[in-house]
Tab-separated table of C-alpha atoms in Angstrom:
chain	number	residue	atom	x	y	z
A	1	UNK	CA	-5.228	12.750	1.868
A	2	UNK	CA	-2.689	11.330	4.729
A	3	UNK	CA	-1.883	7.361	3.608
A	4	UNK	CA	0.429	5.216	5.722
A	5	UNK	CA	2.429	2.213	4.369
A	6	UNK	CA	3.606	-0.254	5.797
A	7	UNK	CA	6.447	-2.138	4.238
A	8	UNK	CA	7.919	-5.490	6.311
A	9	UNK	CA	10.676	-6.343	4.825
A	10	UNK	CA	13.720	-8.892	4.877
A	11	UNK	CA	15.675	-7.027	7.312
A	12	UNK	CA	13.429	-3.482	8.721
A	13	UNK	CA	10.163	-2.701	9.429
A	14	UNK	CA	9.129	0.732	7.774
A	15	UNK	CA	6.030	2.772	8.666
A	16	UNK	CA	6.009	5.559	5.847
A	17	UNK	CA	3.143	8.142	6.148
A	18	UNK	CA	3.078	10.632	3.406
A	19	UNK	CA	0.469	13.416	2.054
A	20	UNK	CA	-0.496	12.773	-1.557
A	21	UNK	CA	-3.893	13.179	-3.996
A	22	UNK	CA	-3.919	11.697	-7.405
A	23	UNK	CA	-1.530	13.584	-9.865
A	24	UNK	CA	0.437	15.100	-7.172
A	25	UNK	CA	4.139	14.276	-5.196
A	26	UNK	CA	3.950	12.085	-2.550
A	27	UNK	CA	5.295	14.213	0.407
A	28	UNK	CA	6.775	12.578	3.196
A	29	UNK	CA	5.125	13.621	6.610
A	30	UNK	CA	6.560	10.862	9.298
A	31	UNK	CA	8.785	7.690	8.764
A	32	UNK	CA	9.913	5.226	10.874
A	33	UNK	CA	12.287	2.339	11.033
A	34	UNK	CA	12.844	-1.086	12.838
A	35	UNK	CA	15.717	-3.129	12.313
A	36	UNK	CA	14.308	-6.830	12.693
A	37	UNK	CA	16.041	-9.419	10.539
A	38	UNK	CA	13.488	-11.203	10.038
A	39	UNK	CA	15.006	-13.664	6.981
A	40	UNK	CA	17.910	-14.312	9.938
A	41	UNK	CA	15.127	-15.876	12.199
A	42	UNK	CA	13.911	-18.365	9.821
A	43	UNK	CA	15.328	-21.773	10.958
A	44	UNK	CA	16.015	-24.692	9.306
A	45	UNK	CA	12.515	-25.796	8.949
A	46	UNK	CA	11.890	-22.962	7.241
A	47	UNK	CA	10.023	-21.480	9.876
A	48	UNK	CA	10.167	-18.043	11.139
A	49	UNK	CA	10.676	-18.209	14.744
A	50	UNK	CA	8.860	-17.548	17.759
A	51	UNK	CA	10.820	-14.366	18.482
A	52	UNK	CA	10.516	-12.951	14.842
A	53	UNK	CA	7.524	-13.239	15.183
A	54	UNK	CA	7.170	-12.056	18.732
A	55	UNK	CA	8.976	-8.996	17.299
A	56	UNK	CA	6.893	-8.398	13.982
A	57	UNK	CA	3.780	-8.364	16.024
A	58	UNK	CA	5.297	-5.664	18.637
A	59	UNK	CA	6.446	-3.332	15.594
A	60	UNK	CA	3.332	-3.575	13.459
A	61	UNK	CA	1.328	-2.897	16.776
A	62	UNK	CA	4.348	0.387	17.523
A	63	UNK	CA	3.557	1.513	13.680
A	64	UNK	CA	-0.007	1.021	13.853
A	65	UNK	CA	0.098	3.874	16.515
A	66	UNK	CA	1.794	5.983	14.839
A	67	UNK	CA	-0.085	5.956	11.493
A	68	UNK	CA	-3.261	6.633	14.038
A	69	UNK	CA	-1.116	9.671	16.167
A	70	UNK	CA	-0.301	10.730	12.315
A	71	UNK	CA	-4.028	10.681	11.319
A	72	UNK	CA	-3.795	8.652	8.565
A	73	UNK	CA	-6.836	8.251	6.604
A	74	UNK	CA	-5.507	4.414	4.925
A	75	UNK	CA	-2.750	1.801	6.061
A	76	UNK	CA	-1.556	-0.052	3.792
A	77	UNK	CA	0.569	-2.829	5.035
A	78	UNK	CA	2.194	-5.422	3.060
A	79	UNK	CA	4.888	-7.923	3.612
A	80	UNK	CA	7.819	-8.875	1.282
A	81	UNK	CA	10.346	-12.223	0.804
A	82	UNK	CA	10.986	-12.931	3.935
A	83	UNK	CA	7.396	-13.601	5.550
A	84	UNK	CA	6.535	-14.663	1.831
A	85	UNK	CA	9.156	-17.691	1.979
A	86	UNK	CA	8.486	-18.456	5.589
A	87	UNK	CA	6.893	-22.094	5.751
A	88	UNK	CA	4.252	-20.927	8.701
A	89	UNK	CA	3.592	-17.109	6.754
A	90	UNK	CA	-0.097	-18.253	6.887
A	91	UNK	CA	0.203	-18.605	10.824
A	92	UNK	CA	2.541	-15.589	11.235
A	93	UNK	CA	-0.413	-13.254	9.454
A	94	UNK	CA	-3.292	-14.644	10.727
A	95	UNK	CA	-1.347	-13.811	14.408
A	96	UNK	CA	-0.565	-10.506	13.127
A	97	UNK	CA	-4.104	-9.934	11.940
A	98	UNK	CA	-5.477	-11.305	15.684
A	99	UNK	CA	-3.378	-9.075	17.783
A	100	UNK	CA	-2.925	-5.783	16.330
A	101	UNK	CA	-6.100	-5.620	13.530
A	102	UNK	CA	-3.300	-5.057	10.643
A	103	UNK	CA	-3.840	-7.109	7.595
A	104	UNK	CA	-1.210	-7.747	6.658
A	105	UNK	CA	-0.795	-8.348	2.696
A	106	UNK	CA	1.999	-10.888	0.906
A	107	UNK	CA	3.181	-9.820	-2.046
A	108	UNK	CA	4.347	-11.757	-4.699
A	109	UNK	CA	8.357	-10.412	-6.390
A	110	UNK	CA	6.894	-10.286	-9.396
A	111	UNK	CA	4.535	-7.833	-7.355
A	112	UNK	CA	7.090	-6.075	-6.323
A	113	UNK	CA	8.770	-5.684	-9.633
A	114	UNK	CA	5.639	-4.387	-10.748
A	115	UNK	CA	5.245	-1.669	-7.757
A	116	UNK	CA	8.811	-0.560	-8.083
A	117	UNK	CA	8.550	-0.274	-11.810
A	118	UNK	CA	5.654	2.150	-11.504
A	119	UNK	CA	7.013	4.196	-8.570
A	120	UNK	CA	11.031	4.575	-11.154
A	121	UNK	CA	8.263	5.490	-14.050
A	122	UNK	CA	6.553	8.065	-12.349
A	123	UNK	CA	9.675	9.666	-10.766
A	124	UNK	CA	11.180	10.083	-14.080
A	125	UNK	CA	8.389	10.333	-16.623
A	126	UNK	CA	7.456	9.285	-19.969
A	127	UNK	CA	10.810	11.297	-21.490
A	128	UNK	CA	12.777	8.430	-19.885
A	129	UNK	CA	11.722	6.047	-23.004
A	130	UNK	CA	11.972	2.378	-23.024
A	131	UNK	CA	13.224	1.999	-18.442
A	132	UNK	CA	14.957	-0.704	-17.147
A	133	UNK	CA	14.599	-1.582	-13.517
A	134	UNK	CA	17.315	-3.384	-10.991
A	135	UNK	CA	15.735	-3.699	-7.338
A	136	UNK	CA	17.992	-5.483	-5.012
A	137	UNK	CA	16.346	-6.417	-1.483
A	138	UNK	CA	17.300	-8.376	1.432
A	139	UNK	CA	15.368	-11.646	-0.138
A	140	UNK	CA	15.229	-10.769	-3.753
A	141	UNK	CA	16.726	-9.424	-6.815
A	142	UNK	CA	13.667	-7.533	-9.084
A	143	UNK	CA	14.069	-6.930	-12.666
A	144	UNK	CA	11.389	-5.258	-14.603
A	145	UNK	CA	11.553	-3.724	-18.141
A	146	UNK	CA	8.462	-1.551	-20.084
A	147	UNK	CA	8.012	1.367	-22.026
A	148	UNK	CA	4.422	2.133	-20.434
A	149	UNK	CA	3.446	2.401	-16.480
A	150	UNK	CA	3.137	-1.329	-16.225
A	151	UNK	CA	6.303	-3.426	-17.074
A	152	UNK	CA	6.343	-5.549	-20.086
A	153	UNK	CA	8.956	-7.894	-18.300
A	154	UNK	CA	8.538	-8.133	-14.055
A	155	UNK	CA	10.877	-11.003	-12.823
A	156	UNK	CA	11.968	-11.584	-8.920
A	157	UNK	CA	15.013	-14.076	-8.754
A	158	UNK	CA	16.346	-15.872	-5.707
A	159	UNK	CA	19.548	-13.183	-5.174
A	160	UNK	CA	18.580	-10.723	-2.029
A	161	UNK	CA	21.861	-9.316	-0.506
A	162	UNK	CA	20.704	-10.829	2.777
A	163	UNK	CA	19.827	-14.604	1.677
A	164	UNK	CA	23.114	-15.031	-0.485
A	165	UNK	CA	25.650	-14.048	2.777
A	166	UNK	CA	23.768	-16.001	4.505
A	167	UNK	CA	23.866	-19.361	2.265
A	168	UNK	CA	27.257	-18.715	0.442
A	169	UNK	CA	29.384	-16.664	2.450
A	170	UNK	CA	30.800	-17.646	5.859
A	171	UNK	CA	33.471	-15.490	7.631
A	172	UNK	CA	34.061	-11.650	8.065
A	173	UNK	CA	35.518	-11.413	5.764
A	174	UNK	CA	34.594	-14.480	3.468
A	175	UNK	CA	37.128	-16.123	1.857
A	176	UNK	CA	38.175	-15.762	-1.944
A	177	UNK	CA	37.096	-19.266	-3.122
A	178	UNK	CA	33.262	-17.943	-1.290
A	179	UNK	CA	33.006	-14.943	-3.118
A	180	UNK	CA	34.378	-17.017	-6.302
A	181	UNK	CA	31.648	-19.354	-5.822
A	182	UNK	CA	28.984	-17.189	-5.261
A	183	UNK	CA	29.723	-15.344	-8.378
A	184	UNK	CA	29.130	-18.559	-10.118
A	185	UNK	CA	25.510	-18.900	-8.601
A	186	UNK	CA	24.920	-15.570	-9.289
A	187	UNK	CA	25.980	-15.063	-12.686
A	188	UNK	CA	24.096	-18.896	-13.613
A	189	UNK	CA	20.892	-17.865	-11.947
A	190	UNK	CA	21.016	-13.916	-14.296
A	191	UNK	CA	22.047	-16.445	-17.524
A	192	UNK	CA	18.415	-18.014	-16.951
A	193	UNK	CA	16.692	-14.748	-16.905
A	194	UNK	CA	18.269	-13.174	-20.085
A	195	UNK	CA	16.077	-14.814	-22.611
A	196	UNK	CA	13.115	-13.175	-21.008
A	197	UNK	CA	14.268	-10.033	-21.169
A	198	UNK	CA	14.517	-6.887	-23.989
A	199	UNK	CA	17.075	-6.417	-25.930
A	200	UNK	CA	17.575	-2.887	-25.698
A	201	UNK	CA	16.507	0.372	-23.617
A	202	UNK	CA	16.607	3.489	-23.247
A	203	UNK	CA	17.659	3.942	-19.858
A	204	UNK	CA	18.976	2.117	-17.170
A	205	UNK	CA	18.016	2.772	-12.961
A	206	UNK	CA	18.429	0.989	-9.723
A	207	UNK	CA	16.561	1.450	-6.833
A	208	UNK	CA	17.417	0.263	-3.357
A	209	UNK	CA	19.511	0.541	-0.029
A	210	UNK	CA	22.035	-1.789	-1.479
A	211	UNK	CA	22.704	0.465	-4.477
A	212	UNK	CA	22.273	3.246	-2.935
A	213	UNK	CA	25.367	2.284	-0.902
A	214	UNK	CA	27.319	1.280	-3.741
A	215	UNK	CA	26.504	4.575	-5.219
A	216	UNK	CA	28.201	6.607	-2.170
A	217	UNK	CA	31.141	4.195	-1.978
A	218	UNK	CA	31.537	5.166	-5.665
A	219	UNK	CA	31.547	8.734	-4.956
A	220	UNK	CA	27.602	9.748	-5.046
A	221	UNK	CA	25.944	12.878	-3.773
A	222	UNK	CA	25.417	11.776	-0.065
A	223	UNK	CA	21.427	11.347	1.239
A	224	UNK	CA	22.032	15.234	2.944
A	225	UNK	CA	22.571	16.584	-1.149
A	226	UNK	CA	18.327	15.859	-1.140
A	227	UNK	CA	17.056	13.484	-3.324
A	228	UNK	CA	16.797	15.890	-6.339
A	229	UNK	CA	20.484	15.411	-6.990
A	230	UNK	CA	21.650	13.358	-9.735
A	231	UNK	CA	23.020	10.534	-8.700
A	232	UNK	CA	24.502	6.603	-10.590
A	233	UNK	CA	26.643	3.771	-9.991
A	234	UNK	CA	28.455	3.251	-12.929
A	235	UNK	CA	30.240	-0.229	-13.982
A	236	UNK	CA	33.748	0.968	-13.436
A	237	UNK	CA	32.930	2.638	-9.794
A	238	UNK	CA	31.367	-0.698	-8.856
A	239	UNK	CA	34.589	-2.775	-9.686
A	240	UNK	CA	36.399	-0.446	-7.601
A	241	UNK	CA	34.045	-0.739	-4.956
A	242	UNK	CA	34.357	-4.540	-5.178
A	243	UNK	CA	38.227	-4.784	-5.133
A	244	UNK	CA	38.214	-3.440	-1.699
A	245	UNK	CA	35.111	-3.979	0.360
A	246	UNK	CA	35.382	-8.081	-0.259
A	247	UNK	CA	38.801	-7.674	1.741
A	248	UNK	CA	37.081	-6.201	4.693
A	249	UNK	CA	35.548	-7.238	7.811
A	250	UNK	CA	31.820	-5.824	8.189
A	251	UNK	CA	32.768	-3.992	11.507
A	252	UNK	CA	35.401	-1.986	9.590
A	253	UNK	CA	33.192	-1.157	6.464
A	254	UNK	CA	30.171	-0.270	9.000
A	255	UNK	CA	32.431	3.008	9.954
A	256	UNK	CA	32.682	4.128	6.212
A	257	UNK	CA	30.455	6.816	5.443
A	258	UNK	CA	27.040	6.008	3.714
A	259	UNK	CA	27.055	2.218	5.026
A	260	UNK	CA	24.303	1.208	7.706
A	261	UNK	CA	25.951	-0.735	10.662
A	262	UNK	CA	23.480	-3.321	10.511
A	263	UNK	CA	23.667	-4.039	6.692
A	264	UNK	CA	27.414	-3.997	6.016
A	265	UNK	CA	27.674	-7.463	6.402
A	266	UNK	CA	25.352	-7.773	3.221
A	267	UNK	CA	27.238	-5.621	1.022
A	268	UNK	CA	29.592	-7.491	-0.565
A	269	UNK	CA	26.892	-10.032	-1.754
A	270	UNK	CA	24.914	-7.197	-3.081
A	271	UNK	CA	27.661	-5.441	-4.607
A	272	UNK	CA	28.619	-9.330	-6.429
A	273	UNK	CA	24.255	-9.000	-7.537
A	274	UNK	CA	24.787	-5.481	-8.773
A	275	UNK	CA	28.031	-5.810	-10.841
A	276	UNK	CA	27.091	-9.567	-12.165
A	277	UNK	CA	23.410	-7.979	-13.308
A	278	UNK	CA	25.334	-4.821	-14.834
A	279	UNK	CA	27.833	-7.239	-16.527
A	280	UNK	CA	25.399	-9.307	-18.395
A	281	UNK	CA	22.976	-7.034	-19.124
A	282	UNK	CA	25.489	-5.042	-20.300
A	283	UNK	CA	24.834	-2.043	-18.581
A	284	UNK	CA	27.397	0.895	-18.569
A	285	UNK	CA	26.184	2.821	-15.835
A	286	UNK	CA	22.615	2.524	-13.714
A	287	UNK	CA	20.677	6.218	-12.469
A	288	UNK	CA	19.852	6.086	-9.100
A	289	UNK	CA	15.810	6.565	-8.154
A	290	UNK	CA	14.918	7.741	-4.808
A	291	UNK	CA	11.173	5.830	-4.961
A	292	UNK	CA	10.951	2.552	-5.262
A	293	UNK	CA	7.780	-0.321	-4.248
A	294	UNK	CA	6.543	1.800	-1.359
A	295	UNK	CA	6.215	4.775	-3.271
A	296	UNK	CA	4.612	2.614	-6.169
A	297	UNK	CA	2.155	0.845	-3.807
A	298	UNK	CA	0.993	4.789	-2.940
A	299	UNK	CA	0.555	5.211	-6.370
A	300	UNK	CA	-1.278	2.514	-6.850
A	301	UNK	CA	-3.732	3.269	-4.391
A	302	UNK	CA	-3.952	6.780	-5.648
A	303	UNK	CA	-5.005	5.523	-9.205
A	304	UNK	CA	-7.553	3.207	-7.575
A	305	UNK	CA	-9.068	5.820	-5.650
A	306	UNK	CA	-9.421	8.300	-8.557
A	307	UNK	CA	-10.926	5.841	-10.688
């Protein structure tokens, strides 16, 4: 069968339509992108504005045309931090709902930690033991650890690439007593979460456009190697990476191969999540999985319909 997703995100809008059954590879058939920024258009009263949501409604409405020119048989559309932390969310979906018949669904980060767990699980199978999952988004940071298809340990924490430039660092490039500080918040807010998770694992993986840029920066395959190539960020790489992207302005680290234009003002605040998680979980190196909560969310379905 032909299933669309629909993931709205922190920073895009992605319309994913793929051709899957239960038990098989999801194969990608169409995808699509728009770049809204939708956490930047939350204002001080915690509303997302009129224009973000102007814009959400006009690329739901562009994907929802898409998914029907691709003949897909099931849409499944969900939202992610930013519309989830947005004060009028309720108002947002219900306009979302009224104007282009998408329903829009919220999910929780512990959700999503659940989703992306299943998705790394499934991509590398049962030989991959005891998994540990790192899922840095534009709102979030996920963490999820299990040695079955559902995660004994699913955690979302308040350290998304996108909300901690926008709250801690100021300048392009930020200034060393920023980054210094935002270390501190980031490495306090991981301290809380260590008690609640394992001890040990077998094997360590990131998912996510943030690490997936860290990963080229540290010398990774690039995307046109195909996603079957074996790819990690390892500790070491990432302190490299560090020493010289805090130094430079977004404009100049936008022209470096493997960094998206209109994310390379993020990086540095994901690469200070990344290496702070890495640090005091005391992981060595991370592999790199090509599926993450989309792909799990198709799985998901797939298992409901079979059942």
């Amino acid at each position: 069968m032909r299933l669309g997703v629909l993931d709205v995100g922190s920073n895009t809008v992605h319309l994913l339509v793929v051709d899957a059954h239960h038990g098989a590879h999801p194969w990608p058939a169409y995808s699509e992108k728009a770049e809204l920024r939708l956490a930047e258009k939350i204002g001080a009263d915690g509303k997302l504005s009129r224009a973000g949501a102007d814009a959400l409604v006009e690329a739901v409405a562009k994907a929802r045309d898409a998914a029907a020119t691709y003949e897909t048989e099931d849409l499944l559309a969900f939202a992610t931090s930013a519309v989830r932390d947005a004060t009028n969310s309720a108002a947002v979906l219900r306009r979302v709902r009224d104007e282009t018949g998408v329903d829009l669904q919220v999910l929780s980060g512990e959700a999503e930690a659940i989703m992306t767990f299943l998705a790394v699980r499934r991509w590398f199978g049962w030989s991959a033991g005891r998994l540990l999952v790192l899922d840095i988004g534009g709102g979030s940071l996920e963490i999820a650890s299990g040695i079955d298809e559902e995660p004994d340990v699913a955690l979302s924490l308040p350290l998304g690439a996108g909300r901690l430039t926008r709250e801690w660092l100021r300048g392009d490039p930020p200034t060393a007593a920023q980054v210094e500080k935002l270390y501190e918040y980031v490495d306090e807010q991981i301290g809380k979460a260590l008690g609640q998770l394992p001890e040990r694992w077998d094997r360590a993986v990131a998912t996510s456009k943030t690490f997936r840029t860290l990963a080229r920066l540290a010398g990774a395959a690039p995307s046109s190697a195909g996603r079957w190539v074996h790819r990690e960020l390892a500790l070491t790489g990432l302190h490299q990476v560090l020493g010289f992207i805090r130094r430079m302005p977004s404009a100049a680290l936008a022209e470096m191969e493997g960094v998206s234009a209109s994310r390379a003002h993020q990086l540095l605040a994901g690469a200070v999540v990344a290496e702070t998680a890495m640090r005091r979980l005391g992981i060595e190196a991370v592999d790199m999985c090509p599926w993450a909560l989309r792909e799990g969310v198709i799985l998901r379905r797939l298992d409901i319909l079979s059942s």
